[in-house]
Tab-separated table of C-alpha atoms in Angstrom:
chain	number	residue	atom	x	y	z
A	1	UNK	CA	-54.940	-42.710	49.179
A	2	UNK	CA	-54.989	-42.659	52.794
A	3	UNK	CA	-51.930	-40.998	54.837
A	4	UNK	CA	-49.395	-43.052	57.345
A	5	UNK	CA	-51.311	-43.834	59.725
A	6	UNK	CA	-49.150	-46.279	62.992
A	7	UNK	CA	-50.510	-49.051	63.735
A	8	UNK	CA	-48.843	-52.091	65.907
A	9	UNK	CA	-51.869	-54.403	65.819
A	10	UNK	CA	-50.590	-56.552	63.078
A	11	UNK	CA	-47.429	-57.835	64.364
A	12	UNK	CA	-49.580	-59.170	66.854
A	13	UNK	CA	-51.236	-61.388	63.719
A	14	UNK	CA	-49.214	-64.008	62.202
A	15	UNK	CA	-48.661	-61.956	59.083
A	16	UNK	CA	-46.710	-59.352	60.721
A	17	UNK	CA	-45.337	-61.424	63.146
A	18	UNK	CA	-44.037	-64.301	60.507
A	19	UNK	CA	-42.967	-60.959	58.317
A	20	UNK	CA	-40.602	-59.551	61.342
A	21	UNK	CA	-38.680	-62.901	61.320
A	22	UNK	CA	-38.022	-62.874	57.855
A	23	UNK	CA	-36.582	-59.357	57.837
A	24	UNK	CA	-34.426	-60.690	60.855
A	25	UNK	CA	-33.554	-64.013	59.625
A	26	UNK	CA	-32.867	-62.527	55.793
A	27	UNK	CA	-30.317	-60.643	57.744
A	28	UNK	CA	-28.813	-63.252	59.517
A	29	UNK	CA	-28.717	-65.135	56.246
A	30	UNK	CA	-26.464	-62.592	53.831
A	31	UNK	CA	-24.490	-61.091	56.532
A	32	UNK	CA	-23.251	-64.348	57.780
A	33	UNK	CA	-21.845	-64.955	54.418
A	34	UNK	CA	-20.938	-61.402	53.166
A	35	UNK	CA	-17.368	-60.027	54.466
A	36	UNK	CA	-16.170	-64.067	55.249
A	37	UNK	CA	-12.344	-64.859	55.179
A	38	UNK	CA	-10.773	-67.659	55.548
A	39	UNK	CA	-7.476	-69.017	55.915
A	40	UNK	CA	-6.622	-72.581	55.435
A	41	UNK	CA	-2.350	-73.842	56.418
A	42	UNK	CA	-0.256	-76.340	56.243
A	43	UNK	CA	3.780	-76.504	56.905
A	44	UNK	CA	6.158	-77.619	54.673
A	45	UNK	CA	8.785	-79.554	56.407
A	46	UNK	CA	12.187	-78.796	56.040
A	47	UNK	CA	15.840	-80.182	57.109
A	48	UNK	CA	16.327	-77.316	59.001
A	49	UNK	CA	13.019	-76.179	60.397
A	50	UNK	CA	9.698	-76.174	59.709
A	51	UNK	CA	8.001	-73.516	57.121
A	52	UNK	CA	4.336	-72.609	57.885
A	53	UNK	CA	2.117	-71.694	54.524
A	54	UNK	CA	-1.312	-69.694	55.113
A	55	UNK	CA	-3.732	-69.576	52.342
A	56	UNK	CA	-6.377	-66.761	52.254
A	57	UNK	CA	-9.671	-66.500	50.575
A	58	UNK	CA	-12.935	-64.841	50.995
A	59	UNK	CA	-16.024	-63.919	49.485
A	60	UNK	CA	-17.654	-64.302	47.057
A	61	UNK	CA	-15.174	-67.189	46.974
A	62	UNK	CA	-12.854	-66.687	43.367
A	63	UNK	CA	-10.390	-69.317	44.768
A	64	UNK	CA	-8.952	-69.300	41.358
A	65	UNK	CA	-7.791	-65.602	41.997
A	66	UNK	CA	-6.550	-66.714	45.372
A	67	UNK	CA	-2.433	-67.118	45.435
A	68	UNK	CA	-0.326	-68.352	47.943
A	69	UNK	CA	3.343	-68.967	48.137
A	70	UNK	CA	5.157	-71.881	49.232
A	71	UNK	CA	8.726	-71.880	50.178
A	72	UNK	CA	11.377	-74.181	48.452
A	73	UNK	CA	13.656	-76.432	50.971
A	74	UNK	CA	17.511	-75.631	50.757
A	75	UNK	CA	16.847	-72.135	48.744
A	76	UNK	CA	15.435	-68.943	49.249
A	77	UNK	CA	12.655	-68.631	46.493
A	78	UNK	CA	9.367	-69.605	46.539
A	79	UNK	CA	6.588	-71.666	44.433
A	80	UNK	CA	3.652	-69.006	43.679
A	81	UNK	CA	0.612	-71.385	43.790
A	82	UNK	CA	-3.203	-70.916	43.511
A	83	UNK	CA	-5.998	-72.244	44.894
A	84	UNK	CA	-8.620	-74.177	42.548
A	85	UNK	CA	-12.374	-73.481	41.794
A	86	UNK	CA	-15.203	-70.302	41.496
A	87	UNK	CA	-18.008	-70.755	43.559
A	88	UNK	CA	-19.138	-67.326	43.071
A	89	UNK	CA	-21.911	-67.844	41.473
A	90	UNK	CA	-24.275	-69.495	44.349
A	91	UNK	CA	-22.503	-67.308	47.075
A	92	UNK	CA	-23.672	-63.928	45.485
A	93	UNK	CA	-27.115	-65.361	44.316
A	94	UNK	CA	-27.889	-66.418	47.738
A	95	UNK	CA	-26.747	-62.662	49.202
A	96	UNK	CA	-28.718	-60.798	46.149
A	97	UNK	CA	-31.482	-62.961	47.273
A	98	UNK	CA	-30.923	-62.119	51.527
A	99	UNK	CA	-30.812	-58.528	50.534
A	100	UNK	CA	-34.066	-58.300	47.869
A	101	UNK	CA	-35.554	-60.269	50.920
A	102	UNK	CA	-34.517	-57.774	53.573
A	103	UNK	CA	-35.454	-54.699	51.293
A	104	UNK	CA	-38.808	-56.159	50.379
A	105	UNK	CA	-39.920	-57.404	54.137
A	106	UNK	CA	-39.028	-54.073	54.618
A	107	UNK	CA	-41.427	-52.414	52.504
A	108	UNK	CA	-44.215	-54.964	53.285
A	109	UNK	CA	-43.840	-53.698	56.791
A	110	UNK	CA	-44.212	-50.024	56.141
A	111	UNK	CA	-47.465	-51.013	54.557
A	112	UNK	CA	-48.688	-53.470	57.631
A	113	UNK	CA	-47.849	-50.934	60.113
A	114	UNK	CA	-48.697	-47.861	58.047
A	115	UNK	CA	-51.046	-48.115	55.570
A	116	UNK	CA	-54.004	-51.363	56.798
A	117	UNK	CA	-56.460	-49.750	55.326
A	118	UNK	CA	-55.255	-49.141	51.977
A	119	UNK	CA	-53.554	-52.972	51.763
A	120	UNK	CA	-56.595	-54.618	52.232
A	121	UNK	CA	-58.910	-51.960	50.756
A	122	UNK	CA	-58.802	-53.916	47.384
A	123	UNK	CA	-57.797	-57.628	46.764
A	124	UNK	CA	-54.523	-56.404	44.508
A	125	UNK	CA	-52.387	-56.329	47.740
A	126	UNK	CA	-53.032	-59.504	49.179
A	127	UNK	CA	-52.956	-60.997	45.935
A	128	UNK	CA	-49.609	-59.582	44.567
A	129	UNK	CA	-48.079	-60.144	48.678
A	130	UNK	CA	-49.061	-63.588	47.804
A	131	UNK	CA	-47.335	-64.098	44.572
A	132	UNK	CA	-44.185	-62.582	45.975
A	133	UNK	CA	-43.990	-64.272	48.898
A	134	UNK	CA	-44.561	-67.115	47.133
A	135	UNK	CA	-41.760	-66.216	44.605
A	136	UNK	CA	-39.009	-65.881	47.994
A	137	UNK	CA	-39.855	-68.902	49.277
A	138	UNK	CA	-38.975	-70.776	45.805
A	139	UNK	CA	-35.544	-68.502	45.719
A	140	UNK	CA	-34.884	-69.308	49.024
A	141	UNK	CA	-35.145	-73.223	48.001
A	142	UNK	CA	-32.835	-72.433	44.372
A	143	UNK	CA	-30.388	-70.885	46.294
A	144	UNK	CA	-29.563	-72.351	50.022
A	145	UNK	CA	-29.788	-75.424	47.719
A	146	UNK	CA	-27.090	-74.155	45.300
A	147	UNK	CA	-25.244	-72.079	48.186
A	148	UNK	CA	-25.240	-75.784	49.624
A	149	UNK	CA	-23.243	-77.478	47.386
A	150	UNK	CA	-21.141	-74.422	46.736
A	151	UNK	CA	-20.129	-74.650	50.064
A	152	UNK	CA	-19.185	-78.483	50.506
A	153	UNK	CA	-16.946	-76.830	47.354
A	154	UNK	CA	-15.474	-74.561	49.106
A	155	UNK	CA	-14.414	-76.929	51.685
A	156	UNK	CA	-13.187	-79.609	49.594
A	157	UNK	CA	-10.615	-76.739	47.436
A	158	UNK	CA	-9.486	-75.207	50.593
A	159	UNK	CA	-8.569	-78.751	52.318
A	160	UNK	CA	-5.274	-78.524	53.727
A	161	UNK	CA	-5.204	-82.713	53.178
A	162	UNK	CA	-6.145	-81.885	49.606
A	163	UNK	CA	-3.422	-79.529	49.153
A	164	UNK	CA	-0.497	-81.087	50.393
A	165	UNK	CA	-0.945	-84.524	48.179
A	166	UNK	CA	1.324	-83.143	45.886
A	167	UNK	CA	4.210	-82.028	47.960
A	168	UNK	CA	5.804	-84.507	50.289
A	169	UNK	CA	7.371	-82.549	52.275
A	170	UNK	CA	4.148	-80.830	53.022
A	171	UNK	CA	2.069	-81.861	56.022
A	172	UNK	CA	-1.351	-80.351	56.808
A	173	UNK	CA	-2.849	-77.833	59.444
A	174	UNK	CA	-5.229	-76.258	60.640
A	175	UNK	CA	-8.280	-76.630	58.691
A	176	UNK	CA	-10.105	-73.529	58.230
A	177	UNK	CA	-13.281	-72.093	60.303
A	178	UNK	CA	-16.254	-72.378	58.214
A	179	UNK	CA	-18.759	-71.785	61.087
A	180	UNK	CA	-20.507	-68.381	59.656
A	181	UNK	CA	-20.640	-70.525	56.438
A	182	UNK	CA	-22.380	-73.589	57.767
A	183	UNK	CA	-24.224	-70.756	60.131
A	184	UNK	CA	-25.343	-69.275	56.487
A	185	UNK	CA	-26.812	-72.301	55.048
A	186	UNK	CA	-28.903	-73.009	57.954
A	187	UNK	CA	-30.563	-69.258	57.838
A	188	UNK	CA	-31.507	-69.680	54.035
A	189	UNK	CA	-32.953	-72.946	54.880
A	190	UNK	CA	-34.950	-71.331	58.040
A	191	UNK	CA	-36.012	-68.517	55.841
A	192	UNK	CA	-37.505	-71.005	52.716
A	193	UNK	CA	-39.905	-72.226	56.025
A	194	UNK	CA	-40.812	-68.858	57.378
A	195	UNK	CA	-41.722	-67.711	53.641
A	196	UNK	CA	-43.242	-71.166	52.599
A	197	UNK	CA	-45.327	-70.852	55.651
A	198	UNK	CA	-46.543	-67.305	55.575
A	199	UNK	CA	-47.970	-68.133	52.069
A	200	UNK	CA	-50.899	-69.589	53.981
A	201	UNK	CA	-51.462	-66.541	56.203
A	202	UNK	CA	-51.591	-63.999	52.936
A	203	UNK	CA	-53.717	-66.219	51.357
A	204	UNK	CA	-56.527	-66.038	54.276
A	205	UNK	CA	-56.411	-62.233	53.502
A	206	UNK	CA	-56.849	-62.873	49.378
A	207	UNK	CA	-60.344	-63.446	47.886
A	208	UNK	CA	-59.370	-67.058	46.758
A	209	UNK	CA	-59.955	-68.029	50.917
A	210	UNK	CA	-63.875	-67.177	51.384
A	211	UNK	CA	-65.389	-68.805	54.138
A	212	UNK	CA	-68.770	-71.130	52.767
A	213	UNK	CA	-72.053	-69.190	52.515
A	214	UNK	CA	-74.019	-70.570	55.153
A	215	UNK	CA	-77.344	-72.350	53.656
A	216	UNK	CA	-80.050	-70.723	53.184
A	217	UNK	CA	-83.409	-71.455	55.389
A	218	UNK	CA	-86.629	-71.506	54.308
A	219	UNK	CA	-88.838	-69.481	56.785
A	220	UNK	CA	-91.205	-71.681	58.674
A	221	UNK	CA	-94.300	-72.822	57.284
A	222	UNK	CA	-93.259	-70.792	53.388
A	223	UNK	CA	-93.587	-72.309	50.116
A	224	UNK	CA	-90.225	-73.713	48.572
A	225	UNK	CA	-89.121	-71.699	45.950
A	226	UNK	CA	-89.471	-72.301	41.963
């Protein structure tokens, strides 16, 4: 096998081009999500004066596990309540998939950059970059899809409306910033087109894209063949 060997030329190309925005944008994608906390109020409304409630949550978004406590008019104790719902399940498969898609765009680039020759030496590279990309693009629909509806979840259990229906002495705040979440769904949605769309671009390099044979001419004045 041929040693690393730099070479620039193919982020010129569409392949490495497209292949540089997917490392960025898979990036973009998980980390907008990963670390996220939240905070959702409302104020229960007393004779005396009025008692502000905060909420917290955060990723991966167990709002079952999530407690908060709400103060009792005319006493000193308080009502230990939780937030409803898991959504875990779509937030971590859409990060597991952000982060195989960052490690793998970066290992796709090493060979670009590094070792050409040796990718396109045989038609196995192309072939199995194919497949894989291929295979993102589909996880990238599964889970921005699932991450999605997860979301509009999220939302809907962390409603300060929805949480004060029960107590009527309870009026609701501020509803909580969701902007790196909506920012999420957006990148996994960008990143299903940039994968979708290199598929055509590793194809061209595969053996399955062969340009037609041009015909054959006879010379001028020969016999035709048997």
């Amino acid at each position: 096998m041929a040693g690393f060997s730099l070479d620039l030329g193919p982020l010129k190309e569409p392949l490495g081009f497209i292949r540089v925005l997917e490392w960025v944008f898979s990036i973009f994608a998980f980390a907008t999500i990963g670390g996220y906390t939240g905070t959702t109020h409302f104020t229960v409304s007393c004779p005396d004066k009025d008692q502000p409630v905060e909420a917290f949550f955060a990723y991966p978004f167990r709002l079952a596990m999530k407690s908060y406590c709400r103060p009792l008019c005319n006493s000193s104790s308080f009502t230990e309540t939780y937030l409803q719902g898991d959504f875990s399940s779509s937030a971590q498969f859409f990060v597991c998939v952000g982060v195989f898609a960052f490690l793998y765009c970066t290992a796709t680039l090493i060979v670009y950059l590094g070792y050409r020759t040796v990718y396109l030496q045989t038609s196995r590279g192309p072939v199995i970059d194919l497949l894989l990309t291929a295979a993102f693009a589909f996880l990238w629909l599964v889970s921005s899809s699932a991450w999605g509806k997860g979301l509009t979840d999220v939302k809907y259990a962390t409603d300060p409306n929805r949480l004060v229906e029960l107590c009527t002495s309870c009026k609701a705040g501020e509803f909580p910033s969701m902007g790196r979440l909506n920012a999420s769904v957006i990148f996994g949605f960008l990143n299903l087109i940039l994968w979708a769309g290199n598929c055509w671009f590793i194809y061209k390099e595969t053996p399955f894209h062969k340009d037609p044979a041009p015909p054959t001419t006879m010379e001028e004045g020969g016999a035709p063949g048997p």
